[in-house]
């Protein structure tokens, strides 16, 4: 069984060509993104008595679940919202897992699967047409994570020198478009955990995504 890679600090390189938002609460655009008072005296969050929530499960430090309980910044945010509104008559359901590719479909389906998604999520014009964002409250660059004995990626020439398919990203994110703008076709995988495993196994040279997420991976694999 291969040993996990010793990680170096994530290396920033790309600035996204628009405002970048990370750790953004997302709500269905058809639902009221506010509280309302029902027939009684209780205040309801998002206009419902029970809020169905979706969260990532494979982003260390952000939203990570190995067995139970869930941990990370987004988990703390969920607990804060739960404490804030459950005393006012709204019940928060136990979060369900969501992949990057399913964040919008779960919110916009008919019927919607969830009322609220708490997830790292870049704000783009197309996404704003489909759903409502609350934020941004944290911005980040896109960066790279390589193994300790991997190459330094600090310039565009370093990036283009990486072998074809050597930079991993996952579907449903804006990382693919940012890399393609630099002439790099990423190795797209289903989720963040798949990229993490591929880097550990030496099947890719680097992972590229929001730098705040990469710090979580680096902390998980210190060295």
CSV table of N, CA, C and O in Angstrom, one decimal, residues 2 38 46 65 147 153 178 215:
chain,number,residue,atom,x,y,z
A,2,UNK,N,0.7,2.2,-0.9
A,2,UNK,CA,1.6,3.3,-1.0
A,2,UNK,C,1.4,4.2,0.2
A,2,UNK,O,0.3,4.4,0.7
A,38,UNK,N,-44.5,32.5,10.8
A,38,UNK,CA,-45.6,31.7,10.4
A,38,UNK,C,-46.9,32.1,11.2
A,38,UNK,O,-47.0,33.2,11.7
A,46,UNK,N,-35.7,30.2,5.9
A,46,UNK,CA,-36.0,29.8,4.5
A,46,UNK,C,-37.4,29.5,4.3
A,46,UNK,O,-37.8,28.7,3.4
A,65,UNK,N,-15.7,14.2,6.5
A,65,UNK,CA,-16.4,13.2,7.3
A,65,UNK,C,-15.8,11.8,7.1
A,65,UNK,O,-15.9,11.2,6.0
A,147,UNK,N,3.5,16.6,-4.2
A,147,UNK,CA,4.2,15.9,-3.2
A,147,UNK,C,5.5,16.6,-2.9
A,147,UNK,O,6.0,17.4,-3.7
A,153,UNK,N,5.7,24.4,-8.9
A,153,UNK,CA,4.8,25.0,-9.9
A,153,UNK,C,4.7,26.5,-9.5
A,153,UNK,O,3.8,26.8,-8.7
A,178,UNK,N,-10.2,27.4,-15.5
A,178,UNK,CA,-9.0,28.2,-15.1
A,178,UNK,C,-7.7,27.6,-15.7
A,178,UNK,O,-6.8,28.2,-16.2
A,215,UNK,N,-4.8,23.7,1.5
A,215,UNK,CA,-4.2,23.8,2.8
A,215,UNK,C,-4.7,22.6,3.7
A,215,UNK,O,-4.0,22.1,4.5
